[in-house]
Coordinates of C-alpha atoms in Angstrom, one line a residue:
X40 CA -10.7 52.2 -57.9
X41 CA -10.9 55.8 -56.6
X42 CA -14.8 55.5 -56.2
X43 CA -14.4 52.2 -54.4
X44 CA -11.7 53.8 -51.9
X45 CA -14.7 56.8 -51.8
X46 CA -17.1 54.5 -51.0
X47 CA -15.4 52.7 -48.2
X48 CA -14.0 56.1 -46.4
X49 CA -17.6 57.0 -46.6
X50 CA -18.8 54.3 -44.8
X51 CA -16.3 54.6 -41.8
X52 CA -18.2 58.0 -40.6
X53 CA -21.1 55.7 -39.0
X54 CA -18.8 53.3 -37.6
X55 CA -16.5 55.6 -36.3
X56 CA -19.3 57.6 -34.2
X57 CA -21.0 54.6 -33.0
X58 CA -17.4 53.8 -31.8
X59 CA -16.7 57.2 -29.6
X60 CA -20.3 57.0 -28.7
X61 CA -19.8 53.4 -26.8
X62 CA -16.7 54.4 -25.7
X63 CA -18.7 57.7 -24.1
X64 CA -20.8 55.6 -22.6
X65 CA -18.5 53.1 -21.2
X66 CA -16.6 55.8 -19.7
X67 CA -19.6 57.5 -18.4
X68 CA -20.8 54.4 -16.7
X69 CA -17.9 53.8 -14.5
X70 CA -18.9 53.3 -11.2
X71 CA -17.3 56.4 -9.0
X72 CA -16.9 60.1 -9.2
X73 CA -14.0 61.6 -11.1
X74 CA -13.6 64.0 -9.2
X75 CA -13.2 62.3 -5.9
X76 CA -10.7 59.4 -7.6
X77 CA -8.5 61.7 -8.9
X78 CA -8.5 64.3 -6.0
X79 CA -8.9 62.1 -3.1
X80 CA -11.6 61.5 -0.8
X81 CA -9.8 64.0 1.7
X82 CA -10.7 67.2 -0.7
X83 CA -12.8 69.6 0.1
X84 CA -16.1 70.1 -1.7
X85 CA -15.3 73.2 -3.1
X86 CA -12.6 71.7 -4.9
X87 CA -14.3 69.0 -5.9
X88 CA -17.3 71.2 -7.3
X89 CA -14.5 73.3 -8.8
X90 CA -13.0 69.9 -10.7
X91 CA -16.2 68.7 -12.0
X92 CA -16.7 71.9 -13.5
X93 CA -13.6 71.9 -15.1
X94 CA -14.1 68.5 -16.4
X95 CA -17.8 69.6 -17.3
X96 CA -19.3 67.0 -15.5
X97 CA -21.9 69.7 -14.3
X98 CA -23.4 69.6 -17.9
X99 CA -25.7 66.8 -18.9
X100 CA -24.5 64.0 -20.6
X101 CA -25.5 64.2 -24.2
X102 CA -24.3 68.0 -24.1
X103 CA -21.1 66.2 -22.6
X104 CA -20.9 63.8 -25.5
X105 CA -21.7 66.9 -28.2
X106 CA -18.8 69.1 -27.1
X107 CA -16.4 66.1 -26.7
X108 CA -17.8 64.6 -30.0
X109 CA -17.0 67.7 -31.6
X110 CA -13.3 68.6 -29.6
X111 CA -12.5 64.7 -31.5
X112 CA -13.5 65.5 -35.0
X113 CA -11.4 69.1 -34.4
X114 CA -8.4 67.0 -33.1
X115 CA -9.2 68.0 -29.4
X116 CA -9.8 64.9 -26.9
X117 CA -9.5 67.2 -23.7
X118 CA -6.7 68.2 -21.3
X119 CA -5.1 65.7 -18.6
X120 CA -5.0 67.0 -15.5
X121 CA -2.3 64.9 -14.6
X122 CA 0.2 65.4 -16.9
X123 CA -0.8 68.9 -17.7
X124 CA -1.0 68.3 -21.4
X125 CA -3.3 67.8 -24.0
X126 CA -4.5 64.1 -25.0
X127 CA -3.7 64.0 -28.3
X128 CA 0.2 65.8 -27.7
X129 CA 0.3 62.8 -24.3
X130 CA -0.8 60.2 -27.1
X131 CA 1.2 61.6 -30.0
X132 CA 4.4 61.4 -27.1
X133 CA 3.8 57.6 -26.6
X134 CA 2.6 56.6 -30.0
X135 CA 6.4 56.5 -32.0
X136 CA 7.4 53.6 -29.5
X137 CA 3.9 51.2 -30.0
X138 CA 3.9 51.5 -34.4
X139 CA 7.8 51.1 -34.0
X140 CA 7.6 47.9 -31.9
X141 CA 4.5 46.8 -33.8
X142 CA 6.0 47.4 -36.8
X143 CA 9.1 45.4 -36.0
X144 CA 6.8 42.4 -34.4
X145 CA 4.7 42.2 -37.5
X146 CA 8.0 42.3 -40.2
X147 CA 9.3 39.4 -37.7
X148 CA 5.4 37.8 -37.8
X149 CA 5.7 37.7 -41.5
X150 CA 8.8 36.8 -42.3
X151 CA 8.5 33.5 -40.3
X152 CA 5.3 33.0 -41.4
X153 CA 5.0 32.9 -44.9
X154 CA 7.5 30.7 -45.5
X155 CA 6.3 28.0 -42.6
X156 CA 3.0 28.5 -43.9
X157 CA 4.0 27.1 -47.6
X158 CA 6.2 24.5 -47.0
X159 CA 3.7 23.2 -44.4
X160 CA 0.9 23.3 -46.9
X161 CA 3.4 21.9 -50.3
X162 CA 4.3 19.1 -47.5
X163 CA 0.9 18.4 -46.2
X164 CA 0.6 15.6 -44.1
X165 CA 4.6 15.0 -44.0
X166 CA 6.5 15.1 -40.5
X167 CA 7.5 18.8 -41.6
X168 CA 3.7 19.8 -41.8
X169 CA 2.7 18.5 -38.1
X170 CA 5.9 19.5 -36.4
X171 CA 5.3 23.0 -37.8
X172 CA 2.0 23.0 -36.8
X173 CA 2.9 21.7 -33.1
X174 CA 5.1 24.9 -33.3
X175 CA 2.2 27.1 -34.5
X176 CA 0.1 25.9 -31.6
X177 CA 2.9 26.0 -29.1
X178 CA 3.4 30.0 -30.8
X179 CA -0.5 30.7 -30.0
X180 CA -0.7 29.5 -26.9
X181 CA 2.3 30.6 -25.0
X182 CA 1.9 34.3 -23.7
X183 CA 4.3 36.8 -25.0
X184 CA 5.1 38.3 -21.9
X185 CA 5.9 35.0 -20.7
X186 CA 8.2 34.4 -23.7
X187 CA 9.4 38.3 -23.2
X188 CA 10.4 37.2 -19.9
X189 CA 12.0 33.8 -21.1
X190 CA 13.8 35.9 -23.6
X191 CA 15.1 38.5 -21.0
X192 CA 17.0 35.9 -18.9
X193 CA 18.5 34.1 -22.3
X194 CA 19.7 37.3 -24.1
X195 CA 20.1 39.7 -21.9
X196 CA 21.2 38.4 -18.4
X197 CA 23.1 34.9 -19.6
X198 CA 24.3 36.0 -23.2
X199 CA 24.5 39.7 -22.5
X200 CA 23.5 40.3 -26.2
X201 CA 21.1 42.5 -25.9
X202 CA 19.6 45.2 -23.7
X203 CA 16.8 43.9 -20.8
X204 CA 14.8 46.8 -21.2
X205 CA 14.1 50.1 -22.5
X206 CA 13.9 52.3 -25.1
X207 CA 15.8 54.2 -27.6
X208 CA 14.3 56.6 -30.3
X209 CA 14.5 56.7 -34.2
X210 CA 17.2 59.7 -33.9
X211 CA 19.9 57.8 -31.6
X212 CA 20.4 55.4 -34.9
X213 CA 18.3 52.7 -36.7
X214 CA 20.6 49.7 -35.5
X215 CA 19.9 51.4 -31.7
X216 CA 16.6 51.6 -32.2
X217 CA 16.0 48.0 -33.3
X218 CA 18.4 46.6 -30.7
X219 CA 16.0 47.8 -28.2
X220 CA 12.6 46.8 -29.7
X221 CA 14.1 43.1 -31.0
X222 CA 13.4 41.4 -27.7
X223 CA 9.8 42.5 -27.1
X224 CA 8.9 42.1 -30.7
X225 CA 10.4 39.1 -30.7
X226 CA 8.0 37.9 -27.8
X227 CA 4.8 40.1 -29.9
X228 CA 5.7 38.4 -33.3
X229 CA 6.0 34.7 -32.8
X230 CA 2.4 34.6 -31.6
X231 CA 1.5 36.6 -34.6
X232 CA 3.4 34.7 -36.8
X233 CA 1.9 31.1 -35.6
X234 CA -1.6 32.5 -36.4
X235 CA -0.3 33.7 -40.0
X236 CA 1.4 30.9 -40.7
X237 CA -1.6 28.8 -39.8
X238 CA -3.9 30.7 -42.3
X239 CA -1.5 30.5 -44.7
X240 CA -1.4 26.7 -44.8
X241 CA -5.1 26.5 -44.4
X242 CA -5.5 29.2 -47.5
X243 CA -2.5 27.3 -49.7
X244 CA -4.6 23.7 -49.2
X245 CA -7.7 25.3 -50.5
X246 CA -6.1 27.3 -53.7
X247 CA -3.4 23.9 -54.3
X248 CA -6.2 21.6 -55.0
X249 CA -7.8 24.1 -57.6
X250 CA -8.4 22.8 -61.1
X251 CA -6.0 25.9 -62.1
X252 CA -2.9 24.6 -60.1
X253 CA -3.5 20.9 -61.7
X254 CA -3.7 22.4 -65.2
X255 CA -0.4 24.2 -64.8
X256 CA 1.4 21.0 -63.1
X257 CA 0.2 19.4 -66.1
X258 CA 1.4 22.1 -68.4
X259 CA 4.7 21.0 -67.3
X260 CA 5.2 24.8 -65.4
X261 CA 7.9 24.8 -62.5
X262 CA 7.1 23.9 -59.0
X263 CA 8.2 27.6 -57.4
X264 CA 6.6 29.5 -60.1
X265 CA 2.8 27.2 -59.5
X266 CA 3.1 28.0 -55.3
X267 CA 4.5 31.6 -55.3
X268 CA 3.0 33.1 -58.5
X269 CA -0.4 31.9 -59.0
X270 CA -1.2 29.8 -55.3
X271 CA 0.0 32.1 -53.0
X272 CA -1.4 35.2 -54.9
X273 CA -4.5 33.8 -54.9
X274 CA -4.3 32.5 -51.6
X275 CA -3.4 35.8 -50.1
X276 CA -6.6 37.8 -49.1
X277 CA -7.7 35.8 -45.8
X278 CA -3.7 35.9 -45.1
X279 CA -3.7 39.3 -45.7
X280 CA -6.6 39.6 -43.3
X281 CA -5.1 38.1 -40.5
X282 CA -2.2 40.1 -41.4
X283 CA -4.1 43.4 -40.8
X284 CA -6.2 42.3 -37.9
X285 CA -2.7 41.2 -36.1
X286 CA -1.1 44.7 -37.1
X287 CA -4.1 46.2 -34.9
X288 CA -4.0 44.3 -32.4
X289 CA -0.1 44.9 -32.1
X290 CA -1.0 48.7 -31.9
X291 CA -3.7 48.4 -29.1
X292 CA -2.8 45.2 -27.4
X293 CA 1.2 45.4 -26.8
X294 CA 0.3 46.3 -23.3
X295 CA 1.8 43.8 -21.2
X296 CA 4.7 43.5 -23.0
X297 CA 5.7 47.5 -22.9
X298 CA 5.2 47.2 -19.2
X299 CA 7.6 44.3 -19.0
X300 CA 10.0 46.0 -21.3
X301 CA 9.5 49.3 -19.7
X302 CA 9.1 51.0 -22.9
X303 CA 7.0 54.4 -23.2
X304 CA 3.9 53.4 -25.6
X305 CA 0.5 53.7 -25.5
X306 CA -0.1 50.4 -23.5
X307 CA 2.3 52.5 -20.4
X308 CA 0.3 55.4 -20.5
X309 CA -3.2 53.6 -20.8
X310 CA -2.1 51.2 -17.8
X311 CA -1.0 54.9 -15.9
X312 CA -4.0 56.4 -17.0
X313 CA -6.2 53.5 -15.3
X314 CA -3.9 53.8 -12.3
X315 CA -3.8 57.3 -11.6
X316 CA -7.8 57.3 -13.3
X317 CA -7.6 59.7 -15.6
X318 CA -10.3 59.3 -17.4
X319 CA -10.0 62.2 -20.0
X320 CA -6.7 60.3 -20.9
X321 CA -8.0 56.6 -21.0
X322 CA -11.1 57.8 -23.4
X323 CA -9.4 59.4 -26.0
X324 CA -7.0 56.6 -26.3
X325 CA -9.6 53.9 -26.8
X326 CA -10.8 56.1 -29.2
X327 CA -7.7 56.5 -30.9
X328 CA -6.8 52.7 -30.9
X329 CA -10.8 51.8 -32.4
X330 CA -9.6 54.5 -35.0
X331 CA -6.5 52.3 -35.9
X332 CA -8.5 49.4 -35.8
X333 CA -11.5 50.8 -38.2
X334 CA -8.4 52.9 -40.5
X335 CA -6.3 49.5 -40.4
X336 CA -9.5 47.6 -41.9
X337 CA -9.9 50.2 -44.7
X338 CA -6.3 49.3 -45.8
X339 CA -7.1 46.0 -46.0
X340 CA -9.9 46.5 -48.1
X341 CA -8.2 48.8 -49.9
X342 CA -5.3 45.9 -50.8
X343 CA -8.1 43.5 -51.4
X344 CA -9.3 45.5 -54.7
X345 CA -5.3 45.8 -55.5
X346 CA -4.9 42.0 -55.5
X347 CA -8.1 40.8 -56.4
X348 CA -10.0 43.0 -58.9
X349 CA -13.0 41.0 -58.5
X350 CA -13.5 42.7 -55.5
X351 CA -14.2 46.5 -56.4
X352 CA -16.1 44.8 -59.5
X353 CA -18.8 43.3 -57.8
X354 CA -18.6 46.3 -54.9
X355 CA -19.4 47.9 -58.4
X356 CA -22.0 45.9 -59.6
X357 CA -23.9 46.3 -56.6

């Protein structure tokens, strides 16, 4: 196990510089000078000159790339001018809010989920199984801001239950903190939970007309203990997939919905980085949100060899 988790660390170093390269480049190739945007077309030219030398847009590009390449790997992404502050204390601000509410949305996500996902698949073909699945599409193709919005005017201006929007740290109390968040992860998790539950039926159907299952029906071994300890188990590594691949998009893609519940994550500062274009700002966060992506998928792997042995064996054998 440890030289399979060595192996797959390993193999992130490539994928993680192709990753800030692109986002380098993508930066880089924005039409527009920095310097103008962010100091107006008004300013004089020895400000401007003055900015881009600050910014080290003077230098060329690959010796750009080098010392920004090499501020990442120490921990430095650069300086906003804007908010006077480095990158990584302006994402390290806004981060606690985006893993809480993604957290909460992908808890929600599963424990809906898992549970529809079974009994759909143990009741294939029944009224249960398409209604649930009606729901599942319904869950995918509504928008969650749309649904945030929905849920706004229910709870919060009608039923007064809970608060419209806003934010409240970890440290003003757990039951705080959650009543905040419940609303917007709400909105987040029952998308994520129509595509889990989805996969989970789809995974079930494939591991319930094993040979295995029949045997142990035939063995005479009880109904919860054939779907939750041996179908589901083996069943779980494309559900865990979509698990993890939901999780990261929660982290990166919650943007919409912080906006509409005004709450202080990285989607708010990456939409006030675009606005106010500060670029310094937007490039280390993509960089940090590919990180969580490529770090989220080595998890994964990392839970595949847990549950399914197999897996490290033949990453052995190879």
């Amino acid at each position: 196990m440890p030289r399979y988790i060595c192996k797959r660390i390993l193999s992130l170093i490539p994928v993680l510089a192709v990753v800030a390269l692109i986002d380098f480049i993508i930066i880089h190739l924005t039409p527009g000078d920095p310097a103008v945007i962010m100091l107006g077309s008004d300013a004089s030219e020895v400000d401007l000159a003055k900015l881009r030398e600050q910014l080290g847009l003077t230098l060329p590009i690959y010796v750009q790339f080098s010392y920004w390449l090499l501020g990442a790997v120490q921990g430095d992404l650069g300086r906003s001018i804007f908010m006077d502050m480095p990158v990584t204390q302006a994402i390290w601000q806004h981060l606690g809010p985006t893993v809480s509410l993604a957290l909460l949305a992908e808890i929600i996500a599963i424990l809906f989920a898992l549970p529809l996902g079974v009994m759909a698949a143990t009741r294939r073909g029944s009224w249960i199984d398409q209604l649930l699945m009606v729901i599942g599409l319904l869950g995918i193709s509504i928008p969650s801001f749309w649904l945030g919005l929905n849920f706004i005017l229910l709870f919060a201006v009608k039923l007064n239950w809970l608060p419209a929007a806003g934010y409240q740290p970890l440290s003003s109390g757990l039951l705080n903190h959650i009543k905040y968040l419940l609303l917007p992860a709400l909105s987040l998790g029952i998308m994520q939970a129509a595509l889990i539950a989805r996969m989970t039926r789809a995974s079930m159907l494939e591991v319930l007309s094993e040979n295995y299952i029949r045997t142990a029906q035939a063995k005479g071994l009880k109904r919860q203990v054939i779907i939750y300890k041996h179908a589901l188990r083996n069943a779980f590594i494309p559900i865990l997939t979509v698990i993890g691949l939901t999780f990261a998009t929660l982290i990166g893609g919650a943007v919409v919905t912080e906006m509409v519940f005004n709450i202080p994550g990285i989607g708010k500062l990456v939409v006030n980085s675009v606005l106010r274009r500060d670029y310094v700002v937007i490039q280390g966060t993509i960089l940090m949100i590919a990180t969580a992506y490529v770090f989220i998928n080595l998890l994964i792997d990392i839970l595949y060899a847990y549950i399914d042995p197999r897996v490290r064996f033949d990453d052995q054998a190879r």
